[in-house]
């Protein structure tokens, strides 16, 4: 059974058909990289997985359970499916440590002591335990994004969604975030990553999909994707970003 499965998924924004019959399976522990031009529906696709957007047709399954049903508990779903955005979206008025402990305490009812122990462990894992008592504004973009990853991991999710997590970063900070993501991938996290960082795709992706106009135009292993793309539009895209 796949960890995440899109089955005949369609979505419209008003009259605009933004997702056109998306079919995709991500096995437990696998990394899916989603790339494609701006406006092709990548963000919408991943945001549907934790119900930041609703689909109009089809279904999305997590371990066989339809997570697009109205009856699904969204707090529970979002504790199992973490998301990291392009803009780090940390809470500016509380410390780094509190950013990481807030949801486990509030949503999961974890004790403060336990939440803080876990948070410090996670901050250490992403290389910034020494910043725990600072405010987000005192951190670099790369550090803030690593806090955002730690914050998502604090809920002990089964799946992590990344939506262009390095696009807002200065070039010298991209690798520190990609390295954390690569470690996470190697540790067996199931990940859906919208990214144009093709070094990341080459190193850790199990599959790469190319989206254009709301459709998956091309899909395959990184090997296939980089050396033998079938569509002219994929070739043109690769030429632009590589
Ligand atoms: P990508 O992440 O590939 O750039 P998006 O999923 O963000 O693409 O958006 C796909 C298309 O849907 C774009 O044309 C965008 O303008 C449009 N869109 C995104 N969100 C909304 C919304 N909330 N309402 C209307 N149109 C939207
Ligand atoms: Mg996007």
Short mmCIF file of C-alpha atoms and ligand atoms in Angstrom, two decimals:
data_model
loop_
_atom_site.label_atom_id
_atom_site.label_comp_id
_atom_site.label_asym_id
_atom_site.label_seq_id
_atom_site.Cartn_x
_atom_site.Cartn_y
_atom_site.Cartn_z
CA UNK A 1 0.00 0.00 0.00
CA UNK A 2 1.37 3.40 -0.96
CA UNK A 3 2.01 6.01 1.71
CA UNK A 4 0.37 8.65 -0.51
CA UNK A 5 -1.69 8.00 -3.62
CA UNK A 6 -3.35 10.52 -5.90
CA UNK A 7 -6.12 8.86 -7.87
CA UNK A 8 -7.75 10.77 -10.74
CA UNK A 9 -7.41 14.05 -8.89
CA UNK A 10 -8.93 17.18 -10.41
CA UNK A 11 -9.17 20.67 -9.03
CA UNK A 12 -10.54 23.94 -10.33
CA UNK A 13 -10.04 27.50 -9.13
CA UNK A 14 -13.33 28.87 -10.43
CA UNK A 15 -13.24 28.06 -14.14
CA UNK A 16 -9.52 27.40 -14.13
CA UNK A 17 -8.66 23.69 -14.28
CA UNK A 18 -5.52 23.67 -12.14
CA UNK A 19 -5.06 19.91 -11.59
CA UNK A 20 -6.01 17.63 -14.46
CA UNK A 21 -6.31 13.97 -13.61
CA UNK A 22 -3.31 13.59 -11.34
CA UNK A 23 -2.31 9.97 -10.69
CA UNK A 24 0.76 9.34 -8.60
CA UNK A 25 1.93 6.97 -5.88
CA UNK A 26 4.61 7.61 -3.28
CA UNK A 27 5.74 4.54 -1.38
CA UNK A 28 6.75 4.66 2.27
CA UNK A 29 10.28 6.04 2.53
CA UNK A 30 10.33 7.32 -1.02
CA UNK A 31 11.13 10.82 -2.21
CA UNK A 32 9.08 12.36 -5.01
CA UNK A 33 10.45 15.49 -6.65
CA UNK A 34 7.92 17.70 -8.43
CA UNK A 35 9.22 20.23 -10.89
CA UNK A 36 7.79 22.32 -13.68
CA UNK A 37 7.24 25.92 -14.73
CA UNK A 38 5.65 28.54 -12.51
CA UNK A 39 1.87 28.24 -12.48
CA UNK A 40 1.82 24.57 -13.48
CA UNK A 41 0.03 23.46 -10.29
CA UNK A 42 2.92 22.14 -8.17
CA UNK A 43 2.03 24.03 -4.99
CA UNK A 44 -1.63 23.19 -5.40
CA UNK A 45 -0.78 19.50 -5.77
CA UNK A 46 1.18 19.29 -2.52
CA UNK A 47 -1.15 21.59 -0.59
CA UNK A 48 -4.04 19.23 -1.37
CA UNK A 49 -2.24 16.48 0.56
CA UNK A 50 -2.65 18.20 3.91
CA UNK A 51 -5.91 19.89 2.92
CA UNK A 52 -4.66 23.46 2.64
CA UNK A 53 -6.53 23.13 -0.68
CA UNK A 54 -9.53 20.92 -1.41
CA UNK A 55 -9.80 18.75 -4.49
CA UNK A 56 -12.98 18.64 -6.60
CA UNK A 57 -12.77 15.14 -8.10
CA UNK A 58 -10.88 11.93 -7.42
CA UNK A 59 -9.24 11.07 -4.11
CA UNK A 60 -5.97 11.17 -2.23
CA UNK A 61 -5.15 8.19 -0.05
CA UNK A 62 -2.72 7.92 2.83
CA UNK A 63 -1.92 4.30 3.65
CA UNK A 64 -5.16 3.33 1.95
CA UNK A 65 -7.39 5.83 3.73
CA UNK A 66 -9.12 8.57 1.74
CA UNK A 67 -7.87 11.79 3.36
CA UNK A 68 -10.07 14.04 1.24
CA UNK A 69 -13.26 12.95 3.04
CA UNK A 70 -15.11 15.70 4.88
CA UNK A 71 -14.99 13.65 8.09
CA UNK A 72 -11.18 13.63 8.31
CA UNK A 73 -9.83 15.43 11.39
CA UNK A 74 -7.60 18.13 9.93
CA UNK A 75 -5.51 18.67 13.06
CA UNK A 76 -4.73 14.97 13.14
CA UNK A 77 -4.04 14.83 9.41
CA UNK A 78 -1.68 17.82 9.61
CA UNK A 79 0.16 16.26 12.53
CA UNK A 80 0.89 13.28 10.28
CA UNK A 81 1.78 15.37 7.22
CA UNK A 82 4.22 18.22 7.84
CA UNK A 83 4.77 21.05 5.40
CA UNK A 84 7.62 23.48 4.82
CA UNK A 85 6.95 26.54 2.69
CA UNK A 86 9.11 28.81 0.60
CA UNK A 87 8.60 31.63 3.10
CA UNK A 88 9.54 30.03 6.38
CA UNK A 89 6.38 31.21 8.14
CA UNK A 90 7.83 31.03 11.65
CA UNK A 91 5.93 32.80 14.42
CA UNK A 92 7.95 36.03 14.79
CA UNK A 93 6.97 36.92 18.36
CA UNK A 94 8.16 33.71 20.06
CA UNK A 95 11.55 32.06 20.40
CA UNK A 96 12.89 29.39 18.08
CA UNK A 97 12.35 26.79 20.81
CA UNK A 98 8.73 27.85 21.29
CA UNK A 99 8.15 27.74 17.54
CA UNK A 100 9.11 24.08 17.67
CA UNK A 101 7.25 23.13 20.88
CA UNK A 102 4.00 25.01 20.26
CA UNK A 103 2.11 22.50 18.12
CA UNK A 104 3.15 19.35 20.02
CA UNK A 105 1.97 20.98 23.28
CA UNK A 106 -1.23 22.51 21.87
CA UNK A 107 -2.33 19.94 19.34
CA UNK A 108 -0.90 16.72 20.72
CA UNK A 109 -1.00 17.49 24.43
CA UNK A 110 2.67 16.66 24.92
CA UNK A 111 4.13 17.98 28.21
CA UNK A 112 6.29 21.09 28.06
CA UNK A 113 9.35 19.21 29.32
CA UNK A 114 8.99 16.45 26.75
CA UNK A 115 8.27 18.91 23.92
CA UNK A 116 11.38 20.92 24.80
CA UNK A 117 13.58 17.84 24.97
CA UNK A 118 12.36 16.73 21.54
CA UNK A 119 12.72 20.25 20.14
CA UNK A 120 16.32 20.55 21.33
CA UNK A 121 17.11 17.18 19.81
CA UNK A 122 15.59 18.27 16.49
CA UNK A 123 17.32 21.65 16.54
CA UNK A 124 20.56 19.79 17.13
CA UNK A 125 19.78 17.53 14.19
CA UNK A 126 19.33 20.51 11.88
CA UNK A 127 22.49 22.10 13.30
CA UNK A 128 21.11 25.05 15.27
CA UNK A 129 20.62 23.97 18.89
CA UNK A 130 22.69 27.00 19.92
CA UNK A 131 19.98 29.31 18.49
CA UNK A 132 17.09 27.89 20.51
CA UNK A 133 16.48 30.97 22.61
CA UNK A 134 16.72 33.53 19.84
CA UNK A 135 13.83 35.03 17.90
CA UNK A 136 13.37 34.13 14.23
CA UNK A 137 14.37 37.61 13.07
CA UNK A 138 17.82 37.09 14.63
CA UNK A 139 18.48 34.09 12.38
CA UNK A 140 19.60 33.90 8.76
CA UNK A 141 17.15 32.65 6.14
CA UNK A 142 18.85 29.26 6.01
CA UNK A 143 18.67 28.93 9.78
CA UNK A 144 15.01 29.96 9.81
CA UNK A 145 14.20 27.36 7.20
CA UNK A 146 15.97 24.70 9.27
CA UNK A 147 13.84 25.75 12.25
CA UNK A 148 10.77 25.38 10.04
CA UNK A 149 11.86 21.83 9.21
CA UNK A 150 12.47 21.05 12.90
CA UNK A 151 9.04 22.50 13.73
CA UNK A 152 7.36 20.22 11.22
CA UNK A 153 9.34 17.19 12.44
CA UNK A 154 8.35 17.89 16.06
CA UNK A 155 4.90 16.49 15.26
CA UNK A 156 6.55 13.21 14.24
CA UNK A 157 4.93 13.21 10.81
CA UNK A 158 4.78 10.22 8.50
CA UNK A 159 5.11 12.42 5.44
CA UNK A 160 6.86 15.71 4.77
CA UNK A 161 5.80 18.16 2.06
CA UNK A 162 8.27 20.76 0.85
CA UNK A 163 7.17 23.62 -1.40
CA UNK A 164 10.26 25.26 -2.92
CA UNK A 165 12.00 25.39 0.48
CA UNK A 166 15.18 26.95 -0.89
CA UNK A 167 13.74 29.40 -3.42
CA UNK A 168 13.74 32.36 -1.05
CA UNK A 169 17.28 31.75 0.20
CA UNK A 170 20.52 33.41 -0.71
CA UNK A 171 22.67 30.98 -2.72
CA UNK A 172 25.16 30.36 0.08
CA UNK A 173 22.36 29.11 2.34
CA UNK A 174 20.73 26.68 -0.06
CA UNK A 175 23.02 23.77 0.70
CA UNK A 176 22.58 23.88 4.46
CA UNK A 177 18.85 23.36 3.93
CA UNK A 178 19.27 20.78 1.16
CA UNK A 179 21.67 18.82 3.37
CA UNK A 180 19.07 18.59 6.12
CA UNK A 181 16.53 17.42 3.55
CA UNK A 182 18.97 14.86 2.14
CA UNK A 183 19.64 13.48 5.64
CA UNK A 184 15.92 13.23 6.21
CA UNK A 185 15.48 11.36 2.95
CA UNK A 186 18.27 8.94 3.80
CA UNK A 187 16.74 8.31 7.21
CA UNK A 188 13.64 7.04 5.40
CA UNK A 189 11.19 9.92 5.56
CA UNK A 190 8.50 9.89 2.89
CA UNK A 191 8.81 13.22 1.09
CA UNK A 192 7.01 15.16 -1.63
CA UNK A 193 9.28 18.00 -2.67
CA UNK A 194 8.55 20.80 -5.07
CA UNK A 195 12.02 21.93 -5.99
CA UNK A 196 14.17 22.91 -8.91
CA UNK A 197 17.32 21.85 -7.10
CA UNK A 198 18.28 19.11 -9.48
CA UNK A 199 21.30 18.04 -7.43
CA UNK A 200 18.81 17.10 -4.73
CA UNK A 201 16.69 15.22 -7.26
CA UNK A 202 19.69 13.33 -8.59
CA UNK A 203 20.96 12.36 -5.16
CA UNK A 204 17.83 11.36 -3.27
CA UNK A 205 14.71 11.29 -5.46
CA UNK A 206 13.16 7.93 -6.22
CA UNK A 207 10.93 9.54 -8.83
CA UNK A 208 10.75 12.88 -10.55
CA UNK A 209 7.60 14.29 -12.13
CA UNK A 210 7.39 17.22 -14.47
CA UNK A 211 4.18 19.24 -14.36
CA UNK A 212 2.92 21.58 -17.03
CA UNK A 213 -0.52 23.16 -17.30
CA UNK A 214 -1.93 21.12 -14.40
CA UNK A 215 -0.85 17.77 -15.84
CA UNK A 216 1.95 15.38 -15.10
CA UNK A 217 3.68 15.48 -18.44
CA UNK A 218 6.59 13.23 -17.64
CA UNK A 219 7.50 10.92 -14.79
CA UNK A 220 10.31 8.55 -14.05
CA UNK A 221 13.49 7.87 -12.15
CA UNK A 222 16.00 10.72 -11.94
CA UNK A 223 18.12 8.69 -14.37
CA UNK A 224 15.32 8.63 -16.94
CA UNK A 225 14.36 12.18 -16.27
CA UNK A 226 17.78 13.72 -16.77
CA UNK A 227 19.21 11.52 -19.47
CA UNK A 228 16.21 10.54 -21.52
CA UNK A 229 13.29 12.98 -21.22
CA UNK A 230 10.59 12.25 -23.79
CA UNK A 231 8.75 15.54 -24.04
CA UNK A 232 10.06 18.63 -25.76
CA UNK A 233 8.69 20.74 -22.94
CA UNK A 234 10.65 18.72 -20.38
CA UNK A 235 13.78 19.08 -22.46
CA UNK A 236 13.27 22.83 -22.76
CA UNK A 237 12.67 23.10 -19.01
CA UNK A 238 15.79 21.13 -18.15
CA UNK A 239 17.84 23.23 -20.52
CA UNK A 240 16.72 26.32 -18.67
CA UNK A 241 17.38 25.15 -15.13
CA UNK A 242 20.48 22.94 -15.48
P1 LIG B 1 3.02 26.47 -9.13
O1 LIG B 1 3.26 26.12 -7.70
O2 LIG B 1 3.40 25.38 -10.09
O3 LIG B 1 3.65 27.77 -9.51
P2 LIG B 1 0.28 26.91 -8.28
O4 LIG B 1 -0.26 25.61 -7.84
O5 LIG B 1 0.69 27.87 -7.24
O6 LIG B 1 1.44 26.66 -9.33
O7 LIG B 1 -0.79 27.65 -9.17
C1 LIG B 1 -1.29 27.10 -10.38
C2 LIG B 1 -2.21 28.09 -11.02
O8 LIG B 1 -3.35 28.30 -10.20
C3 LIG B 1 -1.59 29.46 -11.26
O9 LIG B 1 -2.04 29.93 -12.50
C4 LIG B 1 -2.14 30.29 -10.14
O10 LIG B 1 -2.25 31.64 -10.52
C5 LIG B 1 -3.50 29.67 -9.91
N1 LIG B 1 -3.91 29.77 -8.50
C6 LIG B 1 -3.19 29.37 -7.44
N2 LIG B 1 -3.87 29.56 -6.29
C7 LIG B 1 -5.05 30.13 -6.64
C8 LIG B 1 -6.21 30.56 -5.91
N3 LIG B 1 -6.26 30.46 -4.58
N4 LIG B 1 -7.22 31.07 -6.62
C9 LIG B 1 -7.17 31.18 -7.95
N5 LIG B 1 -6.12 30.78 -8.71
C10 LIG B 1 -5.07 30.25 -8.07
MG1 LIG B 2 4.40 27.07 -6.25
#
